[in-house]
Amino acid sequence: MEQTYFHSVTLNKDKCKGCTNCIKHCPTEAIRVRNSKAVIINERCIDCGECIRVCPYHAKKAVTDPIKSIENYKFKIALPAPSLYGQFGPNYSRERIISALKHLGFDYVFEVAQAAEIVSNATIQYMKNEDVKKPVISSACPAVVRLIQVRFPSLIENLLKIESPMEVAAALSKQEVHKKYGIPLEDIGAFFISPCAAKVTSVKSPYEDKVSNVNGVLSINDVFLPILEYMKKHSNDEIEQFSLSSAIGVAWAGTGGESDALKTGRRIAVHEIKNVINILEQAVKDGLGDIEFIEALACPEGCLGGPLNVENPFIAKVNLKNEINKILESQSHNVPKVGDVKELVWKSDVEYRPIMKLDDNMMKALEKMQKIDELSDSLPGLDCGACGAPSCRALAEDIVRGNAKETDCIFKLRKKVNDIANQLHMIEDD
Amino acid sequence: MNNTVIVRDYIIPADDFALAGEASSSVRKILTQLGVAPDIIKRTSIAMYEAEINAVIHGHGGKAHVEIDENKIFIRISDEGPGIADLELAMQEGYSTAPDSVREMGFGAGMGLSNMKKHSDILNIDTEVNRGTIVDITVFFNKP
């Protein structure tokens, strides 16, 4: 098994009641309940955040960097995700939000929305290349990329091999600051203001041998109140004017933003991990006809539904729409030009992570599969989860992999206890 | 010699596009667990899915029987539908007898059989008009 990597999604043991909610919802069957506490199987977790959403006891959380960690750098850049704008109502314009960010201790703000526009332009170029494998699947959502790595390896070739807006924003903003103010690159810290747990993981443990340009990830949840407080104290007149990104980049926060930006071709926007799985399941079989582009986002309503947001995703959607309408009414904006699309293309590909594989040896794998089949048939098939595995089949797999035993199933245990009791009776009768 | 064989049987329901493809999805999952190479899994999935869809569209549903051993996967999709009158013609790309209603759903483009042939190592079709069709697909895990 490969080396385990850092995960943003972690468990707060004290809060965990050992119920079955998270194991049932995990798309990679990465959680088991052992000794009445959930355990995350590291190499299986894709940081999609489903367990954070479904846990009624809030025992799952996403680890992010504390706000004070920005102090580790002399020059601090904030990279707000476009979903940040959806967190505040109509009284709080984007200018006010960005002003507030600057007063939280950042020296510079670079909107990730701006980088998203660049990525959109690069994607349009990329799609024109006839060698590109269609349908192209967006790589902006790191949970989807990891899902493809573990469950749909043959779709790796369909991934859009262009850096994510977050990475582009970090690289560009550092260059900008370095050129403008002559500050050495190592003194500049770029901090992503994130709605997303998977983004934290992709910064701390990038795919394969990549290195992230992002130096830290702050949760929207953590900066929300300080931003709101500042905005309440400072009226509209006090804010400076910025060159802001256009509607295209801001729309990336919601579902459909990325695919609409491509303007032509048959594109679909899929959100919520189970819907993403269904579509990928179709794509694997070449069953999507002439669809050219799939925007796939793990969270419901896209990044607006990210687990680190504060506002309800549907309200955030309206807030964002307001902002987009305002932009469309007022602004004539020049989309930053991409110098060379090639610079944004991935330097190395992501690789298949065969974590579902039963054995490296095919014969042994077949034997294990046969044992799993037999065991599965002998289990009650209720998928009750009481054993700590998400289904009877998963328990059978765990047993064959040596991670569980048959009597973890309460029905099996009850039968065994009954058998022993009967035997005792027989001894007494003798 | 080891002769462990994994066997699966599936019912392919008639005229149910929502369920069509479940068998090939299930097989894909098994092959992934067995550690079969992604490109082989993909070929198998495409070939089997095409055969499944055909059984749904033309064959009034049917059955899928799958055997997996160390070297290969064998898939038999059988139906008791109308059969194929001219197999040679049916193998041609773009030839289709699918009704418009099916085409409107994005199926029936006449690529099914040629796609199956392209993605399988051995393709055998046994068909008789008014009796039904049996499609046998074999994909080898390691090219001999």
Coordinates of C-alpha atoms in Angstrom, one line a residue:
Chain A
M1 CA 0.0 0.0 0.0
E2 CA 1.3 3.4 -0.8
Q3 CA 2.4 6.0 1.7
T4 CA -0.4 7.7 3.6
Y5 CA -0.7 11.4 2.9
F6 CA -2.0 14.4 4.8
H7 CA -5.7 14.8 5.0
S8 CA -7.8 17.8 5.9
V9 CA -10.8 15.8 6.9
T10 CA -10.2 14.5 10.4
L11 CA -12.2 13.1 13.3
N12 CA -12.8 14.6 16.7
K13 CA -12.9 11.5 18.7
D14 CA -14.6 13.0 21.7
K15 CA -17.6 14.1 19.7
C16 CA -17.9 10.8 17.7
K17 CA -20.8 8.6 19.0
G18 CA -19.8 5.7 16.7
C19 CA -23.1 5.9 14.7
T20 CA -23.4 4.8 11.0
N21 CA -24.1 8.1 9.3
C22 CA -20.7 8.8 7.9
I23 CA -19.8 5.2 6.9
K24 CA -23.0 5.1 4.8
H25 CA -22.3 8.2 2.9
C26 CA -18.6 7.9 2.1
P27 CA -18.2 7.5 -1.7
T28 CA -14.9 5.5 -1.4
E29 CA -16.0 3.4 1.6
A30 CA -13.2 5.0 3.5
I31 CA -14.7 5.0 7.0
R32 CA -15.2 2.2 9.5
V33 CA -16.5 2.3 13.1
R34 CA -14.1 0.5 15.3
N35 CA -14.5 0.4 19.1
S36 CA -17.4 2.8 18.9
K37 CA -15.4 5.5 17.1
A38 CA -15.1 6.3 13.4
V39 CA -11.8 5.6 11.8
I40 CA -10.8 7.1 8.4
I41 CA -8.8 4.8 6.2
N42 CA -6.3 7.4 5.0
E43 CA -5.4 6.1 1.6
R44 CA -9.0 5.8 0.6
C45 CA -10.2 9.3 1.7
I46 CA -10.6 11.8 -1.1
D47 CA -11.5 14.7 1.2
C48 CA -14.8 15.3 -0.4
G49 CA -16.3 16.4 2.9
E50 CA -19.5 14.3 2.7
C51 CA -18.9 13.0 6.2
I52 CA -18.5 16.5 7.6
R53 CA -21.9 17.3 6.0
V54 CA -23.7 14.3 7.3
C55 CA -22.3 13.9 10.8
P56 CA -25.1 14.9 13.3
Y57 CA -22.5 15.4 16.1
H58 CA -20.1 17.5 14.1
A59 CA -17.3 15.1 14.9
K60 CA -15.8 15.4 11.5
K61 CA -13.9 18.5 10.7
A62 CA -11.6 20.0 8.1
V63 CA -8.2 21.1 9.4
T64 CA -7.1 24.5 8.0
D65 CA -4.4 27.0 9.0
P66 CA -5.2 29.5 11.7
I67 CA -5.4 33.2 10.7
K68 CA -2.3 34.0 12.7
S69 CA -0.2 31.7 10.5
I70 CA -0.1 34.5 7.9
E71 CA 2.4 36.2 10.3
N72 CA 5.0 33.7 9.2
Y73 CA 5.5 35.7 6.0
K74 CA 6.7 39.3 5.7
F75 CA 4.3 40.0 2.8
K76 CA 0.9 38.4 2.9
I77 CA -1.4 37.8 0.0
A78 CA -5.1 36.8 0.3
L79 CA -6.5 34.7 -2.4
P80 CA -10.3 34.7 -1.8
A81 CA -12.3 31.9 -3.4
P82 CA -15.2 33.4 -5.4
S83 CA -17.6 31.6 -3.0
L84 CA -16.5 34.0 -0.3
Y85 CA -18.7 36.7 -2.0
G86 CA -21.8 34.5 -1.6
Q87 CA -21.5 34.5 2.2
F88 CA -22.6 38.1 2.6
G89 CA -26.0 39.7 1.8
P90 CA -26.7 42.4 -0.7
N91 CA -25.4 45.3 1.5
Y92 CA -21.9 43.9 1.4
S93 CA -20.4 44.5 -2.0
R94 CA -17.3 42.7 -3.2
E95 CA -15.3 45.9 -2.7
R96 CA -16.2 46.0 0.9
I97 CA -15.4 42.4 1.4
I98 CA -12.0 42.8 -0.2
S99 CA -11.3 46.0 1.8
A100 CA -12.1 44.1 5.0
L101 CA -9.7 41.3 4.0
K102 CA -6.9 43.8 3.7
H103 CA -7.6 45.0 7.2
L104 CA -7.3 41.5 8.5
G105 CA -3.6 41.8 8.0
F106 CA -3.2 41.0 4.3
D107 CA -1.0 43.3 2.2
Y108 CA -2.5 42.3 -1.1
V109 CA -5.6 40.7 -2.4
F110 CA -5.7 38.7 -5.6
E111 CA -9.1 37.3 -6.5
V112 CA -9.1 33.6 -7.4
A113 CA -12.0 34.6 -9.7
Q114 CA -9.5 36.5 -11.8
A115 CA -7.4 33.4 -12.1
A116 CA -10.5 31.4 -12.9
E117 CA -11.0 33.6 -16.0
I118 CA -7.5 32.9 -17.1
V119 CA -8.2 29.2 -16.6
S120 CA -11.4 29.5 -18.6
N121 CA -9.5 31.1 -21.5
A122 CA -6.8 28.5 -21.3
T123 CA -9.5 25.8 -21.3
I124 CA -11.0 27.2 -24.5
Q125 CA -7.6 26.9 -26.1
Y126 CA -7.0 23.4 -24.7
M127 CA -10.4 22.2 -26.0
K128 CA -9.4 23.2 -29.6
N129 CA -6.6 20.7 -29.6
E130 CA -8.0 17.7 -31.5
D131 CA -5.7 15.2 -29.7
V132 CA -7.5 16.0 -26.4
K133 CA -9.6 13.1 -25.1
K134 CA -13.2 14.0 -24.9
P135 CA -15.2 14.5 -22.8
V136 CA -12.8 16.6 -21.0
I137 CA -13.4 16.4 -17.2
S138 CA -12.7 19.5 -15.2
S139 CA -9.9 19.2 -12.7
A140 CA -10.8 22.2 -10.6
C141 CA -12.4 20.1 -7.8
P142 CA -9.6 18.2 -6.1
A143 CA -12.1 15.7 -4.6
V144 CA -13.2 14.7 -8.1
V145 CA -9.6 14.3 -9.3
R146 CA -8.9 12.0 -6.3
L147 CA -12.1 10.1 -6.9
I148 CA -11.0 9.5 -10.5
Q149 CA -7.6 8.4 -9.3
V150 CA -9.1 5.7 -7.0
R151 CA -12.3 4.7 -8.8
F152 CA -12.1 5.7 -12.4
P153 CA -8.5 5.3 -13.5
S154 CA -9.3 5.0 -17.2
L155 CA -10.7 8.6 -17.0
I156 CA -7.4 10.1 -15.9
E157 CA -6.7 10.8 -19.6
N158 CA -9.9 12.8 -19.8
L159 CA -8.9 15.2 -17.0
L160 CA -8.4 18.8 -17.9
K161 CA -4.6 19.1 -17.5
I162 CA -4.6 22.8 -16.6
E163 CA -3.7 24.2 -13.2
S164 CA -6.6 25.1 -10.9
P165 CA -7.6 28.7 -10.4
M166 CA -6.2 28.6 -6.9
E167 CA -2.8 27.5 -8.1
V168 CA -2.8 30.1 -11.0
A169 CA -3.8 32.8 -8.5
A170 CA -1.0 31.9 -6.1
A171 CA 1.7 31.8 -8.9
L172 CA 0.5 35.0 -10.6
S173 CA 0.0 37.1 -7.5
K174 CA 3.5 36.2 -6.1
Q175 CA 5.1 37.2 -9.4
E176 CA 3.1 40.4 -9.4
V177 CA 4.1 41.4 -5.9
H178 CA 7.7 40.4 -6.6
K179 CA 7.9 42.6 -9.7
K180 CA 5.9 45.5 -8.3
Y181 CA 7.5 45.8 -4.9
G182 CA 10.8 43.9 -5.4
I183 CA 10.0 41.6 -2.5
P184 CA 11.9 38.3 -2.5
L185 CA 9.6 35.4 -3.4
E186 CA 10.4 33.5 -0.2
D187 CA 9.1 36.4 1.9
I188 CA 5.7 36.3 0.2
G189 CA 3.0 34.1 1.6
A190 CA -0.1 33.3 -0.5
F191 CA -3.1 32.2 1.5
F192 CA -6.2 30.7 -0.1
I193 CA -9.5 31.6 1.6
S194 CA -11.3 28.3 1.2
P195 CA -14.8 26.9 1.2
C196 CA -13.2 23.5 0.7
A197 CA -11.5 20.8 2.7
A198 CA -10.0 19.0 -0.4
K199 CA -8.2 22.2 -1.4
V200 CA -6.3 22.1 1.9
T201 CA -5.2 18.6 1.1
S202 CA -4.2 19.6 -2.4
V203 CA -2.0 22.3 -0.9
K204 CA -0.4 20.2 1.8
S205 CA -0.2 16.9 -0.2
P206 CA -0.3 17.9 -3.9
Y207 CA -0.9 15.2 -6.5
E208 CA 2.2 13.1 -7.2
D209 CA 5.3 15.2 -7.1
K210 CA 3.8 18.6 -7.7
V211 CA 4.5 21.5 -5.4
S212 CA 1.8 24.0 -4.5
N213 CA 2.4 27.7 -4.8
V214 CA -0.1 28.3 -2.0
N215 CA 1.5 28.7 1.4
G216 CA -1.5 28.2 3.6
V217 CA -5.3 27.7 3.5
L218 CA -7.7 29.6 5.7
S219 CA -11.3 28.6 6.2
I220 CA -14.0 30.9 5.1
N221 CA -15.6 30.0 8.4
D222 CA -12.7 31.5 10.3
V223 CA -12.5 34.8 8.4
F224 CA -16.3 35.3 8.1
L225 CA -16.9 37.1 11.4
P226 CA -13.8 39.3 11.4
I227 CA -14.8 40.4 7.8
L228 CA -18.4 41.1 8.8
E229 CA -17.4 43.0 11.9
Y230 CA -15.0 45.2 9.9
M231 CA -17.7 45.8 7.2
K232 CA -20.2 46.8 9.9
K233 CA -17.9 49.4 11.3
H234 CA -16.8 50.9 8.0
S235 CA -19.3 52.3 5.6
N236 CA -19.3 52.1 1.9
D237 CA -17.6 55.5 1.3
E238 CA -14.4 54.4 3.0
I239 CA -13.5 51.7 0.5
E240 CA -10.9 52.0 -2.2
Q241 CA -11.6 51.0 -5.7
F242 CA -10.0 47.9 -7.1
S243 CA -9.7 46.3 -10.5
L244 CA -12.1 43.5 -10.0
S245 CA -12.6 40.3 -11.9
S246 CA -15.5 39.9 -14.2
A247 CA -18.7 37.9 -13.9
I248 CA -17.1 34.9 -15.6
G249 CA -14.7 34.3 -12.7
V250 CA -17.1 35.0 -10.0
A251 CA -19.6 32.6 -11.4
W252 CA -17.1 29.8 -10.9
A253 CA -18.2 29.6 -7.3
G254 CA -21.6 28.1 -8.3
T255 CA -22.4 25.1 -10.4
G256 CA -22.3 25.9 -14.2
G257 CA -19.9 28.7 -13.9
E258 CA -16.9 26.9 -15.3
S259 CA -18.8 25.2 -18.1
D260 CA -20.7 28.3 -19.1
A261 CA -17.5 30.2 -19.5
L262 CA -16.5 27.9 -22.4
K263 CA -19.3 29.3 -24.5
T264 CA -19.4 26.6 -27.1
G265 CA -19.8 22.8 -27.3
R266 CA -22.1 20.5 -25.4
R267 CA -21.2 20.9 -21.8
I268 CA -22.7 19.6 -18.6
A269 CA -22.3 20.7 -15.0
V270 CA -22.7 18.1 -12.4
H271 CA -22.6 18.6 -8.7
E272 CA -22.8 16.5 -5.5
I273 CA -20.6 13.5 -5.3
K274 CA -23.2 10.9 -6.0
N275 CA -24.3 12.6 -9.2
V276 CA -20.6 12.9 -10.2
I277 CA -20.1 9.2 -9.6
N278 CA -23.2 8.5 -11.8
I279 CA -21.8 10.6 -14.7
L280 CA -18.3 9.1 -14.4
E281 CA -19.9 5.7 -14.4
Q282 CA -21.5 6.6 -17.8
A283 CA -18.3 8.2 -19.1
V284 CA -16.2 5.1 -18.4
K285 CA -18.4 3.2 -20.8
D286 CA -18.3 5.9 -23.5
G287 CA -21.9 6.4 -22.8
L288 CA -22.1 10.2 -22.9
G289 CA -22.5 10.7 -26.6
D290 CA -21.3 14.0 -27.9
I291 CA -20.7 15.7 -24.6
E292 CA -17.4 17.5 -24.8
F293 CA -16.9 18.9 -21.3
I294 CA -17.9 17.8 -17.8
E295 CA -17.8 20.3 -15.0
A296 CA -17.8 18.0 -12.0
L297 CA -18.0 19.4 -8.4
A298 CA -18.2 17.2 -5.3
C299 CA -20.3 19.5 -3.2
P300 CA -24.0 20.3 -3.7
E301 CA -24.4 23.6 -5.6
G302 CA -20.7 23.4 -6.3
C303 CA -18.1 25.3 -4.2
L304 CA -20.9 27.4 -2.6
G305 CA -21.9 24.1 -0.9
G306 CA -18.3 23.6 0.4
P307 CA -18.1 22.4 4.0
L308 CA -16.1 25.4 5.2
N309 CA -18.7 28.0 4.1
V310 CA -21.0 29.8 6.6
E311 CA -24.1 30.6 4.5
N312 CA -26.6 28.1 3.3
P313 CA -25.6 27.2 -0.3
F314 CA -29.0 28.3 -1.7
I315 CA -28.8 31.7 -0.1
A316 CA -25.2 32.0 -1.1
K317 CA -26.3 31.3 -4.6
V318 CA -28.7 34.3 -4.6
N319 CA -26.0 36.5 -3.1
L320 CA -23.6 35.5 -5.8
K321 CA -26.2 36.1 -8.5
N322 CA -26.8 39.6 -7.1
E323 CA -23.1 40.3 -7.4
I324 CA -22.9 38.9 -10.9
N325 CA -25.8 41.0 -12.0
K326 CA -24.1 44.1 -10.6
I327 CA -21.0 43.3 -12.5
L328 CA -22.8 42.7 -15.7
E329 CA -24.6 46.1 -15.4
S330 CA -21.6 48.2 -14.6
Q331 CA -18.3 46.8 -15.6
S332 CA -16.3 46.7 -18.8
H333 CA -13.5 44.5 -17.8
N334 CA -10.5 43.2 -19.6
V335 CA -9.9 39.6 -19.0
P336 CA -6.3 39.1 -18.1
K337 CA -4.5 37.6 -21.1
V338 CA -2.9 34.2 -20.9
G339 CA 0.7 34.6 -22.1
D340 CA 1.2 31.0 -23.1
V341 CA -1.4 28.3 -22.4
K342 CA 1.4 25.8 -22.1
E343 CA 2.6 27.4 -18.9
L344 CA -0.7 26.5 -17.2
V345 CA -0.7 22.9 -18.4
W346 CA 0.2 20.3 -15.8
K347 CA 3.9 19.4 -15.8
S348 CA 3.2 15.9 -14.6
D349 CA 0.0 13.7 -14.8
V350 CA -1.9 12.3 -11.8
E351 CA -1.5 8.6 -11.4
Y352 CA -3.9 5.7 -10.7
R353 CA -4.1 4.8 -7.0
P354 CA -5.3 1.2 -7.0
I355 CA -6.5 1.2 -3.4
M356 CA -9.5 -1.0 -4.1
K357 CA -7.2 -3.8 -5.4
L358 CA -7.4 -7.0 -3.3
D359 CA -4.0 -8.3 -4.1
D360 CA -1.0 -7.6 -6.3
N361 CA -1.2 -11.2 -7.5
M362 CA -4.1 -11.9 -9.8
M363 CA -4.6 -15.5 -8.6
K364 CA -4.6 -14.4 -5.0
A365 CA -7.0 -11.6 -5.9
L366 CA -9.3 -14.1 -7.5
E367 CA -9.2 -16.4 -4.5
K368 CA -9.9 -13.4 -2.2
M369 CA -12.8 -12.4 -4.4
Q370 CA -14.2 -15.9 -4.2
K371 CA -14.0 -15.8 -0.4
I372 CA -15.7 -12.4 -0.3
D373 CA -18.5 -13.8 -2.5
E374 CA -19.0 -16.8 -0.1
L375 CA -18.9 -14.6 3.0
S376 CA -21.2 -12.0 1.4
D377 CA -23.8 -14.7 0.8
S378 CA -23.6 -15.9 4.4
L379 CA -24.2 -12.5 5.8
P380 CA -27.7 -11.2 6.4
G381 CA -27.6 -8.6 3.6
L382 CA -29.3 -5.9 5.6
D383 CA -26.4 -3.5 5.3
C384 CA -27.2 -2.3 8.8
G385 CA -23.8 -1.0 9.5
A386 CA -23.7 -2.3 13.1
C387 CA -20.5 -4.1 12.4
G388 CA -18.8 -0.8 11.5
A389 CA -18.6 -1.4 7.8
P390 CA -20.9 0.4 5.3
S391 CA -22.4 -2.8 3.9
C392 CA -22.4 -6.6 4.3
R393 CA -20.2 -6.8 1.2
A394 CA -17.8 -4.3 2.7
L395 CA -17.6 -6.3 5.9
A396 CA -16.8 -9.4 3.8
E397 CA -14.0 -7.5 2.1
D398 CA -12.7 -6.3 5.5
I399 CA -12.7 -9.9 6.8
V400 CA -10.8 -11.2 3.8
R401 CA -8.4 -8.3 4.0
G402 CA -7.8 -9.3 7.6
N403 CA -9.3 -6.1 9.1
A404 CA -12.4 -7.6 10.6
K405 CA -13.9 -10.8 11.9
E406 CA -17.2 -12.6 11.1
T407 CA -18.6 -12.1 14.6
D408 CA -18.4 -8.3 14.1
C409 CA -21.7 -9.0 12.4
I410 CA -24.3 -9.0 15.3
F411 CA -26.4 -11.6 13.5
K412 CA -23.4 -13.9 13.2
L413 CA -22.5 -13.2 16.8
R414 CA -26.1 -13.9 18.0
K415 CA -26.1 -17.2 16.1
K416 CA -22.8 -18.1 17.7
V417 CA -23.9 -17.3 21.2
N418 CA -27.1 -19.3 20.5
D419 CA -25.0 -22.3 19.4
I420 CA -22.8 -22.1 22.5
A421 CA -25.9 -21.9 24.7
N422 CA -27.4 -24.9 23.0
Q423 CA -24.2 -26.9 23.5
L424 CA -24.2 -25.9 27.2
H425 CA -27.8 -27.2 27.5
M426 CA -26.7 -30.5 25.9
I427 CA -23.9 -30.8 28.4
E428 CA -26.4 -30.1 31.3
D429 CA -28.8 -32.7 29.9
D430 CA -26.1 -35.3 29.9
Chain B
M1 CA -2.8 -24.9 -11.8
N2 CA -5.2 -22.5 -10.2
N3 CA -8.6 -22.5 -11.7
T4 CA -10.5 -20.1 -9.6
V5 CA -13.4 -18.6 -11.6
I6 CA -15.6 -15.7 -10.5
V7 CA -19.1 -16.1 -11.9
R8 CA -21.8 -13.5 -12.0
D9 CA -25.3 -13.6 -13.5
Y10 CA -27.4 -10.5 -14.1
I11 CA -30.9 -10.0 -15.4
I12 CA -31.2 -7.3 -18.1
P13 CA -34.6 -5.7 -17.8
A14 CA -36.5 -4.9 -21.0
D15 CA -36.9 -1.2 -22.0
D16 CA -35.4 0.1 -18.8
F17 CA -32.7 2.5 -19.8
A18 CA -32.2 3.6 -16.2
L19 CA -31.1 0.2 -15.2
A20 CA -29.3 -0.6 -18.4
G21 CA -25.6 -0.6 -17.6
E22 CA -25.9 -1.8 -14.1
A23 CA -24.3 -5.2 -14.9
S24 CA -21.4 -3.6 -16.7
S25 CA -20.8 -1.2 -13.8
S26 CA -20.8 -4.1 -11.4
V27 CA -18.3 -6.0 -13.5
R28 CA -16.1 -2.9 -13.7
K29 CA -16.0 -2.8 -9.9
I30 CA -15.0 -6.4 -9.7
L31 CA -12.2 -6.0 -12.3
T32 CA -10.9 -3.0 -10.4
Q33 CA -10.7 -5.0 -7.2
L34 CA -8.9 -7.8 -9.1
G35 CA -6.3 -5.3 -10.1
V36 CA -6.9 -5.5 -13.9
A37 CA -5.3 -2.7 -15.9
P38 CA -7.4 0.4 -16.4
D39 CA -7.4 0.2 -20.2
I40 CA -8.5 -3.4 -20.2
I41 CA -11.3 -2.5 -17.8
K42 CA -12.3 0.3 -20.0
R43 CA -12.5 -1.9 -23.1
T44 CA -14.5 -4.5 -21.2
S45 CA -16.9 -1.9 -19.9
I46 CA -17.5 -0.4 -23.3
A47 CA -18.1 -3.7 -25.0
M48 CA -20.3 -5.1 -22.3
Y49 CA -22.3 -1.9 -22.0
E50 CA -23.0 -1.9 -25.7
A51 CA -24.2 -5.5 -25.6
E52 CA -26.4 -4.7 -22.6
I53 CA -27.9 -1.7 -24.3
N54 CA -28.6 -3.7 -27.4
A55 CA -30.4 -6.3 -25.3
V56 CA -32.5 -3.6 -23.8
I57 CA -33.3 -1.8 -27.1
H58 CA -33.8 -4.7 -29.4
G59 CA -34.0 -7.9 -27.4
H60 CA -36.8 -7.2 -24.9
G61 CA -34.2 -7.6 -22.1
G62 CA -32.2 -10.7 -21.4
K63 CA -29.5 -12.1 -19.3
A64 CA -25.8 -11.4 -18.7
H65 CA -23.5 -14.2 -17.6
V66 CA -19.9 -13.4 -16.7
E67 CA -16.9 -15.6 -16.0
I68 CA -13.6 -14.1 -14.8
D69 CA -10.4 -16.2 -14.5
E70 CA -6.8 -15.4 -14.2
N71 CA -6.3 -14.6 -17.9
K72 CA -9.6 -13.3 -19.3
I73 CA -13.1 -12.2 -18.8
F74 CA -15.9 -14.0 -20.8
I75 CA -19.3 -12.3 -21.1
R76 CA -22.4 -13.8 -22.6
I77 CA -25.3 -11.5 -23.2
S78 CA -28.4 -13.4 -24.4
D79 CA -31.9 -12.4 -25.3
E80 CA -35.0 -14.0 -26.8
G81 CA -35.7 -11.0 -29.0
P82 CA -36.2 -10.8 -32.8
G83 CA -32.7 -11.8 -33.7
I84 CA -30.6 -10.1 -36.4
A85 CA -31.6 -10.7 -40.0
D86 CA -28.4 -9.7 -41.7
L87 CA -25.5 -9.8 -39.3
E88 CA -22.9 -8.6 -41.8
L89 CA -25.0 -5.5 -42.4
A90 CA -25.6 -5.0 -38.7
M91 CA -21.8 -5.0 -38.0
Q92 CA -21.4 -2.0 -40.3
E93 CA -20.8 1.4 -38.5
G94 CA -23.9 3.5 -38.6
Y95 CA -26.4 0.8 -39.5
S96 CA -29.2 0.8 -37.1
T97 CA -32.8 -0.5 -36.8
A98 CA -33.4 1.4 -33.6
P99 CA -36.7 3.3 -33.6
D100 CA -36.6 7.1 -33.5
S101 CA -37.7 7.2 -29.9
V102 CA -34.6 5.3 -28.9
R103 CA -32.4 7.5 -31.0
E104 CA -33.7 10.6 -29.4
M105 CA -32.4 9.3 -26.1
G106 CA -28.9 9.2 -27.6
F107 CA -28.8 5.5 -28.3
G108 CA -29.2 3.5 -31.4
A109 CA -26.6 5.3 -33.5
G110 CA -25.6 2.1 -35.2
M111 CA -22.2 1.9 -33.5
G112 CA -23.0 -0.8 -31.0
L113 CA -21.8 -4.0 -32.8
S114 CA -18.7 -2.3 -34.4
N115 CA -17.8 -0.8 -31.0
M116 CA -18.2 -4.2 -29.4
K117 CA -15.9 -5.7 -32.0
K118 CA -13.4 -2.9 -31.5
H119 CA -13.2 -3.3 -27.8
S120 CA -13.2 -7.1 -27.4
D121 CA -10.5 -9.6 -28.3
I122 CA -13.0 -12.3 -29.4
L123 CA -16.6 -11.5 -30.4
N124 CA -19.0 -14.2 -31.3
I125 CA -22.6 -13.5 -32.3
D126 CA -25.1 -16.3 -32.6
T127 CA -28.4 -15.1 -33.8
E128 CA -31.6 -16.4 -35.3
V129 CA -34.6 -14.5 -36.5
N130 CA -37.5 -14.7 -34.1
R131 CA -35.4 -16.8 -31.7
G132 CA -33.0 -14.4 -30.2
T133 CA -29.3 -13.4 -30.0
I134 CA -26.4 -14.6 -28.0
V135 CA -23.3 -12.3 -27.9
D136 CA -20.1 -13.7 -26.5
I137 CA -17.4 -11.3 -25.6
T138 CA -13.9 -12.3 -24.5
V139 CA -11.3 -9.8 -23.3
F140 CA -7.8 -11.0 -22.4
F141 CA -6.0 -9.4 -19.5
N142 CA -2.5 -10.0 -20.9
K143 CA -2.3 -9.9 -24.6
P144 CA -1.0 -13.3 -25.8

